[in-house]
């Protein structure tokens, strides 16, 4: 038993307290990690290493469990003597006497500070990449707004000119016609702003929504681009497929895929540009297939397409974030997957969403 105890004390961070939480024992690993000497710790309350960020409720749950003679396991954020944050996987065990009374508590810990800090660093990098992607999307959206407005502005200018002429000639019928035409053009431009405003609305709460509505919204935002580029969109859509996730983020994924296809069509000088959107479901997943005939992605770079900042486009026209962000969105916001396959004459991206019970 002594050898077993020594093995635990030499390989873990161990402390003991009485039933009031006063420290009665700490091993050398505990002192080395927290920066205290044994004399500074023995006889002190264990909250000497408590981190001020830790919620009061967490300690209430801890004490409730161990006073009920239950083993308590958790990850605890502690504070060292030199005010350094420490993260420890902690197991607290109540020790009972022969009468089943608690006589002390033994806490065995494992330091995971490096792992937690690495995770925080990765999350911060991902947050920065998301912001960069959002700014890139904003630039694209502003360009799309300008593109969407160019023709209506020309038509509005002509309509206002005719409106003035009909007013001067006192032709009420023509005046009403050109007035209504101008009003409808302005309403259309206003709807364009509404579409883009909705897209950039910071929505983080997962909600249920219909897949075909996201498809319609993405196509509406890029309608002028699709028309000008003469891209044919074909549909094989199953109606009423309901997803749980963040609708605006799925719209962003579709915008990324359409934009990539548009660029590939132009790069490869494809004359008959086609995109097929197909949705269906089986017993486990809802699927959305996005298929184009833009000749596909070269085999030697297929494994890199989801890496951040990887792009095959000119630096001025690509950020290398589109597919990376799309993958993160599908995995994080929908618990799904995005898969790539090369077809005979293009690319197929399959989005898989788990069915909601």
Tab-separated table of C-alpha atoms in Angstrom, residues 13 15 66 71-76 88-94 105-110:
chain	number	residue	atom	x	y	z
A	13	UNK	CA	-0.058	16.592	-7.843
A	15	UNK	CA	-2.888	17.354	-1.470
A	66	UNK	CA	-17.711	15.329	-1.334
A	71	UNK	CA	-15.888	11.241	-5.561
A	72	UNK	CA	-15.817	14.543	-7.438
A	73	UNK	CA	-14.063	14.962	-10.806
A	74	UNK	CA	-13.665	18.250	-12.661
A	75	UNK	CA	-11.246	20.587	-14.398
A	76	UNK	CA	-10.263	23.405	-12.047
A	88	UNK	CA	-5.804	20.927	-13.565
A	89	UNK	CA	-7.866	17.799	-14.057
A	90	UNK	CA	-8.836	17.129	-10.452
A	91	UNK	CA	-10.256	14.143	-8.574
A	92	UNK	CA	-11.277	14.663	-4.943
A	93	UNK	CA	-11.827	11.536	-2.849
A	94	UNK	CA	-13.480	11.527	0.608
A	105	UNK	CA	-10.181	14.585	1.573
A	106	UNK	CA	-7.470	13.570	-0.877
A	107	UNK	CA	-7.142	15.562	-4.123
A	108	UNK	CA	-5.187	14.097	-7.045
A	109	UNK	CA	-4.480	16.420	-9.938
A	110	UNK	CA	-2.968	16.361	-13.405
